[in-house]
Amino acid sequence: MLEAPKVFEYLDSITHRLPTEAVPIDSACGRIMPRQAFSRIASPPFDKAAMDGYAVRETDRRSRYHVVATVSAGDRPSGSLKEGECAAIMTGAMLPPGADKVIRREYTRREGDEVEITEPEPLGNVIKAGENCRPGDPVLGPRMLRPQDIGVLASVGIAELEVARRPHAGIISTGSELRAPGDELGPGQIYNSNGYQITAQLQSYGCTTTNHGIVTDDPERLAGVVEIALRESDLVILSGGVSMGDFDFVPAVLSRCGVEVGFHRIAFKPGKPTLFGRKGDTFVFGLAGNPVSTFVLCEVLVRRFLLQISGVGGKPPTVRAELGEEVRRKFSDRLEFRPAVLENGVVRPLSYQGSAHINALSEANCLFALDAGVERLSKGMVLDVRPI
Ligand code: AMP
Ligand code: MG
């Protein structure tokens, strides 16, 4: 059984990287940008008015000015200001040469070409050229791009950028007891929920997916589907059949198909039987069939692996929260993840009966962890929880 820190270390040391592709910024949201982005320009490119009002020279202090021009956003101001002169200016417009202050309109009274200052303006109300960034400055580090990141990239003139190609994942649900939702259930049968849940998780991580459906516990049939999935995918995820039962054929079938096992059995709860392997540049996770287990392992390991091969390795985000009640456990030999509800900074564990309790996940909005060796977490202690 591989200890949890070694499992993370193993995934974080994978050097394989997905190739990158250029995408227009319009379709870059949700994609992974593996390299730092640099500004093409100074931002803003010119001294800019932050308010509607009157542009003046800071040193030319008086109670009345002569209005010699009107500058709106996008205009190029024609002349520079002389003593006693100002220019009416709109938010976002370029300051006329010589001007370095904007008196907001609310503090003025206009009469024809004259403007009277009714209240002293304490602020400059100017955004200086290059205040946000200068040409060549780093503006955004490697990450999965969110809408606000797209805004930053566009603001510095980036029209197209390199992102990691979307990984393609093939999902295989093993188990002779499984039926597809929509079919009738016979005695001893259950619906395949993992296939759909894993597919949905992987799509939310930015993968394209093929759900290869259900394969009965038959090594020949399984080998056939695994061969196809290995050929087509960057990542193959199998659910079920990795434990020690008489019909758990996944490990044997994978090695028969040429998959080299990196680890099998890990000190995680749930997820002890988890298998990870590789054939060429295609990687394989074999996850225990319990739906809570597949969910947690996808979230904790598969997601991390995908970030690693996309070139932005590192820990997925967590938030600090206070534990609302004491948590105890009998056995502390494994790293354990439990579903919980985080509300107003307080995390409350959900009643949860082991790895088959799928409904607890739908109520949960986070996972919290008990490290190996920890038997008890006391009420009021502060934890890092992972939003889900
Ligand atoms: P296994 O890992 O194959 O021993 O399966 C462990 C448990 O998870 C068993 O109760 C299975 O019936 C259940 N299970 C396996 N695969 C699925 C699936 N695709 N959807 C829902 N439950 C599953
Ligand atoms: Mg099974």
Coordinates of C-alpha atoms and ligand atoms in Angstrom, one line a residue:
M1 CA 0.0 0.0 0.0
L2 CA 1.5 3.3 -1.1
E3 CA 1.4 6.1 1.5
A4 CA -0.7 9.1 0.5
P5 CA 2.2 11.6 0.3
K6 CA 4.1 9.2 -2.0
V7 CA 1.0 9.0 -4.2
F8 CA 0.9 12.8 -4.7
E9 CA 4.7 12.8 -5.2
Y10 CA 4.3 10.1 -7.9
L11 CA 1.7 12.1 -9.8
D12 CA 3.6 15.4 -9.4
S13 CA 6.7 13.9 -10.9
I14 CA 5.1 12.9 -14.2
T15 CA 7.0 14.7 -16.9
H16 CA 4.6 14.0 -19.8
R17 CA 2.9 17.2 -21.1
L18 CA 0.0 17.6 -23.5
P19 CA 0.9 19.5 -26.6
T20 CA -0.4 23.1 -26.8
E21 CA -2.6 24.6 -29.4
A22 CA -3.3 28.2 -30.3
V23 CA -6.9 29.3 -29.6
P24 CA -8.6 32.7 -30.1
I25 CA -9.3 34.4 -26.8
D26 CA -13.0 34.1 -27.4
S27 CA -12.8 30.4 -26.8
A28 CA -10.1 30.3 -24.2
C29 CA -12.2 30.3 -21.0
G30 CA -11.9 27.0 -19.1
R31 CA -8.7 26.1 -21.0
I32 CA -5.4 25.7 -19.4
M33 CA -2.7 28.2 -20.1
P34 CA 0.6 26.5 -19.2
R35 CA 2.9 29.5 -19.7
Q36 CA 3.1 33.0 -18.3
A37 CA 1.3 35.7 -20.4
F38 CA 3.2 38.9 -21.0
S39 CA 1.7 42.3 -21.9
R40 CA 2.1 43.7 -25.4
I41 CA 1.5 47.2 -24.3
A42 CA 1.6 49.7 -21.5
S43 CA -1.7 49.6 -19.7
P44 CA -3.3 52.0 -19.8
P45 CA -1.4 53.1 -22.9
F46 CA -1.8 56.9 -22.0
D47 CA -2.6 59.0 -19.0
K48 CA -6.3 58.6 -18.7
A49 CA -9.1 60.4 -16.9
A50 CA -10.7 58.3 -14.1
M51 CA -13.7 60.7 -13.8
D52 CA -15.9 63.0 -15.9
G53 CA -14.8 66.5 -15.2
Y54 CA -12.1 69.1 -16.1
A55 CA -8.5 68.4 -16.8
V56 CA -6.1 70.9 -15.4
R57 CA -2.5 71.4 -14.5
E58 CA -2.0 70.4 -10.8
T59 CA 0.2 73.4 -10.2
D60 CA -2.3 75.9 -11.7
R61 CA -4.6 76.2 -8.8
R62 CA -7.5 78.7 -9.1
S63 CA -11.2 79.0 -8.6
R64 CA -12.1 79.6 -12.3
Y65 CA -10.7 78.2 -15.6
H66 CA -11.3 78.9 -19.2
V67 CA -12.6 75.8 -21.0
V68 CA -10.6 75.5 -24.3
A69 CA -11.5 72.0 -25.4
T70 CA -13.7 68.9 -24.9
V71 CA -12.0 65.5 -24.9
S72 CA -14.0 62.4 -25.0
A73 CA -12.9 58.8 -24.8
G74 CA -11.0 57.8 -27.9
D75 CA -10.1 61.5 -28.9
R76 CA -6.6 62.7 -29.3
P77 CA -6.4 66.0 -27.5
S78 CA -5.0 68.7 -29.9
G79 CA -3.2 71.4 -27.9
S80 CA -1.6 71.6 -24.5
L81 CA -3.1 73.6 -21.6
K82 CA -1.8 77.1 -20.8
E83 CA -2.2 78.9 -17.5
G84 CA -5.8 79.3 -16.5
E85 CA -7.0 76.8 -19.1
C86 CA -8.8 73.5 -18.7
A87 CA -10.4 70.9 -20.9
A88 CA -13.7 69.3 -20.3
I89 CA -12.9 65.6 -20.2
M90 CA -14.8 62.3 -20.1
T91 CA -14.0 59.1 -18.2
G92 CA -11.5 57.1 -20.2
A93 CA -10.3 60.0 -22.3
M94 CA -6.6 60.8 -22.8
L95 CA -5.4 63.8 -20.8
P96 CA -4.2 66.8 -22.9
P97 CA -0.5 67.4 -22.8
G98 CA 0.4 69.3 -19.6
A99 CA -2.7 68.2 -17.7
D100 CA -2.2 65.9 -14.7
K101 CA -5.4 66.3 -12.7
V102 CA -9.1 65.9 -13.2
I103 CA -11.5 68.0 -11.1
R104 CA -14.7 65.9 -11.0
R105 CA -17.7 67.5 -12.6
E106 CA -19.7 67.3 -9.3
Y107 CA -17.3 69.9 -7.8
T108 CA -17.8 72.5 -10.6
R109 CA -20.3 74.9 -12.1
R110 CA -20.1 75.6 -15.8
E111 CA -21.1 78.9 -17.4
G112 CA -20.5 78.9 -21.2
D113 CA -16.7 78.6 -21.7
E114 CA -16.0 79.3 -18.0
V115 CA -16.0 76.8 -15.2
E116 CA -16.1 77.6 -11.5
I117 CA -14.7 75.2 -8.9
T118 CA -17.2 74.9 -6.2
E119 CA -15.3 72.4 -3.9
P120 CA -11.6 71.6 -3.7
E121 CA -10.7 68.3 -5.5
P122 CA -8.6 66.2 -3.2
L123 CA -7.8 63.5 -5.7
G124 CA -5.8 63.4 -9.0
N125 CA -8.4 61.2 -10.8
V126 CA -5.8 60.2 -13.4
I127 CA -4.7 56.6 -14.2
K128 CA -1.1 57.0 -15.2
A129 CA 0.2 55.4 -18.4
G130 CA 1.7 52.0 -17.5
E131 CA 0.2 52.0 -14.1
N132 CA -1.3 48.5 -14.5
C133 CA 1.6 47.1 -16.5
R134 CA 4.4 48.0 -18.9
P135 CA 5.2 46.3 -22.2
G136 CA 6.7 42.9 -21.6
D137 CA 5.5 42.7 -18.0
P138 CA 4.2 39.3 -16.8
V139 CA 0.4 39.8 -16.5
L140 CA -1.0 36.3 -15.8
G141 CA 0.7 33.1 -14.5
P142 CA -0.2 29.5 -15.7
R143 CA -3.7 28.6 -14.7
M144 CA -7.1 27.4 -15.9
L145 CA -8.5 30.5 -17.4
R146 CA -11.6 32.1 -15.8
P147 CA -13.6 35.0 -17.2
Q148 CA -11.7 37.6 -15.3
D149 CA -8.4 36.2 -16.7
I150 CA -9.8 36.5 -20.2
G151 CA -10.5 40.2 -19.5
V152 CA -6.9 40.8 -18.4
L153 CA -5.5 39.0 -21.5
A154 CA -7.7 41.0 -23.8
S155 CA -6.8 44.3 -22.1
V156 CA -3.1 43.9 -23.0
G157 CA -3.9 43.1 -26.6
I158 CA -3.6 39.3 -26.7
A159 CA -6.0 38.0 -29.4
E160 CA -4.8 34.4 -29.4
L161 CA -2.9 32.3 -27.0
E162 CA -1.3 28.8 -26.5
V163 CA -3.3 26.5 -24.3
A164 CA -2.9 22.8 -23.5
R165 CA -4.8 20.6 -25.9
R166 CA -7.9 19.2 -24.1
P167 CA -7.1 15.7 -22.8
H168 CA -9.4 13.0 -24.2
A169 CA -10.6 10.6 -21.5
G170 CA -12.2 7.2 -22.1
I171 CA -14.5 5.9 -19.3
I172 CA -15.2 2.2 -18.8
S173 CA -17.7 0.9 -16.1
T174 CA -17.0 -2.7 -15.2
G175 CA -19.5 -5.0 -13.4
S176 CA -21.9 -7.7 -14.4
E177 CA -24.5 -6.2 -12.1
L178 CA -24.7 -2.9 -14.0
R179 CA -27.5 -1.7 -16.3
A180 CA -27.8 1.6 -18.1
P181 CA -30.3 4.1 -16.6
G182 CA -33.5 3.8 -18.7
D183 CA -33.2 -0.1 -18.8
E184 CA -35.2 -2.4 -16.6
L185 CA -33.4 -3.7 -13.5
G186 CA -33.4 -7.5 -13.0
P187 CA -32.6 -9.2 -9.7
G188 CA -29.3 -8.3 -8.3
Q189 CA -28.8 -5.5 -10.7
I190 CA -28.1 -1.8 -10.2
Y191 CA -27.8 1.3 -12.4
N192 CA -24.4 2.3 -13.6
S193 CA -24.0 5.7 -12.0
N194 CA -20.2 5.9 -12.0
G195 CA -19.9 6.0 -15.8
Y196 CA -21.9 9.2 -15.9
Q197 CA -20.6 10.7 -12.8
I198 CA -16.9 10.3 -13.9
T199 CA -17.7 11.5 -17.4
A200 CA -19.3 14.6 -15.9
Q201 CA -16.4 15.2 -13.6
L202 CA -13.9 14.9 -16.4
Q203 CA -15.8 17.3 -18.6
S204 CA -15.8 19.8 -15.7
Y205 CA -12.0 19.5 -15.6
G206 CA -11.9 20.4 -19.3
C207 CA -11.6 16.9 -20.9
T208 CA -13.3 15.6 -23.9
T209 CA -14.8 12.2 -23.1
T210 CA -16.0 8.9 -24.5
N211 CA -18.2 6.9 -22.2
H212 CA -17.4 3.3 -23.3
G213 CA -20.4 2.1 -21.3
I214 CA -20.7 -1.1 -19.3
V215 CA -18.4 -4.1 -19.6
T216 CA -19.4 -7.3 -17.7
D217 CA -16.8 -9.0 -15.5
D218 CA -15.4 -11.0 -18.4
P219 CA -11.6 -10.5 -19.1
E220 CA -11.9 -11.1 -22.9
R221 CA -14.6 -8.5 -23.4
L222 CA -12.8 -6.1 -21.0
A223 CA -9.5 -6.5 -22.9
G224 CA -11.3 -5.6 -26.1
V225 CA -12.7 -2.4 -24.8
V226 CA -9.5 -1.4 -23.0
E227 CA -7.5 -1.8 -26.2
I228 CA -9.9 0.6 -28.0
A229 CA -9.9 3.1 -25.1
L230 CA -6.1 3.0 -24.8
R231 CA -5.7 3.8 -28.5
E232 CA -8.1 6.7 -28.5
S233 CA -7.4 8.4 -25.2
D234 CA -4.9 10.4 -23.2
L235 CA -6.4 8.9 -20.0
V236 CA -8.5 5.8 -19.4
I237 CA -10.6 5.6 -16.3
L238 CA -12.1 2.2 -15.2
S239 CA -14.5 1.9 -12.4
G240 CA -14.9 -1.4 -10.5
G241 CA -13.0 -4.6 -10.6
V242 CA -9.7 -3.5 -9.1
S243 CA -10.2 -5.0 -5.7
M244 CA -9.4 -8.5 -4.5
G245 CA -12.7 -10.3 -5.5
D246 CA -12.9 -13.4 -7.7
F247 CA -14.2 -11.2 -10.6
D248 CA -11.9 -8.2 -10.2
F249 CA -10.1 -8.7 -13.6
V250 CA -9.0 -5.1 -14.2
P251 CA -5.3 -5.4 -13.0
A252 CA -4.7 -8.6 -15.0
V253 CA -6.4 -7.3 -18.1
L254 CA -4.5 -4.0 -18.0
S255 CA -1.1 -5.7 -17.8
R256 CA -2.2 -8.1 -20.6
C257 CA -2.9 -4.9 -22.7
G258 CA 0.6 -3.6 -22.0
V259 CA -0.2 -1.2 -19.2
E260 CA 2.7 -0.8 -16.8
V261 CA 1.5 -0.3 -13.3
G262 CA 2.8 2.7 -11.4
F263 CA 0.9 2.0 -8.2
H264 CA -1.9 -0.3 -7.0
R265 CA -3.4 0.0 -3.5
I266 CA -2.9 3.3 -1.8
A267 CA -3.4 4.5 1.8
F268 CA -6.6 6.5 0.9
K269 CA -10.1 6.2 2.3
P270 CA -12.1 5.7 0.3
G271 CA -10.1 4.4 -2.6
K272 CA -7.7 1.8 -1.2
P273 CA -7.6 -0.5 -4.3
T274 CA -6.8 2.4 -6.7
L275 CA -4.5 1.5 -9.6
F276 CA -2.5 3.9 -11.7
G277 CA -0.6 2.8 -14.8
R278 CA 0.7 3.9 -18.2
K279 CA 1.0 2.6 -21.7
G280 CA 3.2 5.0 -23.8
D281 CA 1.6 8.4 -23.4
T282 CA -1.8 7.1 -22.3
F283 CA -2.4 6.9 -18.6
V284 CA -4.9 4.7 -16.7
F285 CA -6.7 5.0 -13.4
G286 CA -8.5 1.9 -12.1
L287 CA -10.9 3.1 -9.4
A288 CA -12.9 1.0 -6.9
G289 CA -16.5 0.8 -8.0
N290 CA -18.1 2.5 -5.0
P291 CA -19.5 5.7 -6.3
V292 CA -18.3 7.9 -3.4
S293 CA -14.9 6.4 -3.9
T294 CA -14.8 7.1 -7.6
F295 CA -16.0 10.7 -7.0
V296 CA -13.3 11.4 -4.3
L297 CA -10.5 9.8 -6.3
C298 CA -11.4 11.7 -9.4
E299 CA -11.4 14.9 -7.5
V300 CA -8.3 14.3 -5.5
L301 CA -6.1 12.3 -7.8
V302 CA -7.4 12.4 -11.4
R303 CA -7.8 16.2 -11.3
R304 CA -4.4 16.7 -10.0
F305 CA -2.9 14.4 -12.6
L306 CA -4.7 16.3 -15.4
L307 CA -3.3 19.6 -14.2
Q308 CA 0.1 18.1 -14.1
I309 CA 0.1 16.9 -17.7
S310 CA -1.4 20.2 -18.8
G311 CA 1.6 22.0 -17.4
V312 CA 0.1 23.7 -14.3
G313 CA 0.8 21.2 -11.6
G314 CA 0.2 22.0 -8.0
K315 CA -2.5 21.6 -5.4
P316 CA -6.0 22.4 -6.4
P317 CA -7.5 25.3 -4.3
T318 CA -8.7 24.9 -0.8
V319 CA -10.3 27.3 1.7
R320 CA -9.9 27.7 5.4
A321 CA -12.9 26.8 7.6
E322 CA -13.7 26.1 11.2
L323 CA -14.8 22.6 12.1
G324 CA -18.4 22.7 13.5
E325 CA -18.2 19.5 15.5
E326 CA -15.8 16.9 16.7
V327 CA -14.8 14.2 14.2
R328 CA -13.5 10.8 15.5
R329 CA -12.4 7.6 13.8
K330 CA -11.2 4.2 14.9
F331 CA -8.6 3.5 12.3
S332 CA -6.2 6.1 11.3
D333 CA -3.8 4.3 8.9
R334 CA -5.0 6.1 5.8
L335 CA -5.6 9.6 4.5
E336 CA -9.4 10.0 4.6
F337 CA -11.7 12.3 2.8
R338 CA -15.2 13.1 4.0
P339 CA -18.0 15.0 2.5
A340 CA -19.2 18.1 4.4
V341 CA -21.2 21.3 4.1
L342 CA -19.4 24.6 4.4
E343 CA -21.5 27.5 5.4
N344 CA -20.5 30.9 6.9
G345 CA -16.9 29.7 7.4
V346 CA -18.0 26.6 9.4
V347 CA -17.7 23.1 8.1
R348 CA -20.2 20.4 9.2
P349 CA -19.5 16.8 8.3
L350 CA -22.4 15.0 6.6
S351 CA -23.7 11.8 8.1
Y352 CA -22.0 9.3 5.9
Q353 CA -21.9 5.5 6.0
G354 CA -18.8 4.7 4.1
S355 CA -17.9 4.7 0.5
A356 CA -21.3 3.6 -1.0
H357 CA -23.3 6.6 0.4
I358 CA -23.7 8.5 -2.8
N359 CA -26.5 10.8 -1.6
A360 CA -24.2 12.5 0.9
L361 CA -22.2 13.8 -2.0
S362 CA -25.2 15.7 -3.5
E363 CA -25.7 17.6 -0.2
A364 CA -21.9 18.2 0.2
N365 CA -20.2 21.3 -1.1
C366 CA -16.7 20.4 0.2
L367 CA -14.4 17.6 1.2
F368 CA -12.3 17.7 4.3
A369 CA -9.4 15.4 5.1
L370 CA -8.0 13.4 8.1
D371 CA -4.3 12.8 7.6
A372 CA -2.9 9.3 8.3
G373 CA -2.2 9.1 12.0
V374 CA -5.0 11.5 13.0
E375 CA -7.8 9.9 15.0
R376 CA -9.6 13.0 16.1
L377 CA -10.3 16.5 14.9
S378 CA -11.6 18.8 17.6
K379 CA -14.6 21.1 17.3
G380 CA -13.4 24.7 16.5
M381 CA -10.2 23.8 14.8
V382 CA -9.3 25.4 11.5
L383 CA -9.1 23.1 8.4
D384 CA -8.3 23.4 4.8
V385 CA -11.4 22.2 2.9
R386 CA -11.7 21.6 -0.8
P387 CA -14.8 23.0 -2.5
I388 CA -16.6 20.5 -4.7
Ligands
AMP1 P1 -16.2 -3.3 -7.2 O1 -15.1 -2.3 -7.1 O2 -16.3 -3.8 -8.6 O3 -16.0 -4.4 -6.3 O4 -17.5 -2.6 -6.8 C1 -17.7 -2.1 -5.5 C2 -19.2 -1.6 -5.4 O5 -19.5 -0.6 -6.2 C3 -20.2 -2.7 -5.6 O6 -21.3 -2.6 -4.7 C4 -20.7 -2.4 -7.0 O7 -21.9 -2.9 -7.3 C5 -20.6 -0.9 -7.0 N1 -20.4 -0.4 -8.4 C6 -19.4 -0.8 -9.2 N2 -19.5 -0.2 -10.4 C7 -20.5 0.7 -10.3 C8 -21.0 1.7 -11.2 N3 -20.6 1.8 -12.4 N4 -22.1 2.4 -10.8 C9 -22.6 2.2 -9.5 N5 -22.1 1.4 -8.6 C10 -21.1 0.6 -9.0
MG2 MG -17.3 -5.2 -9.6

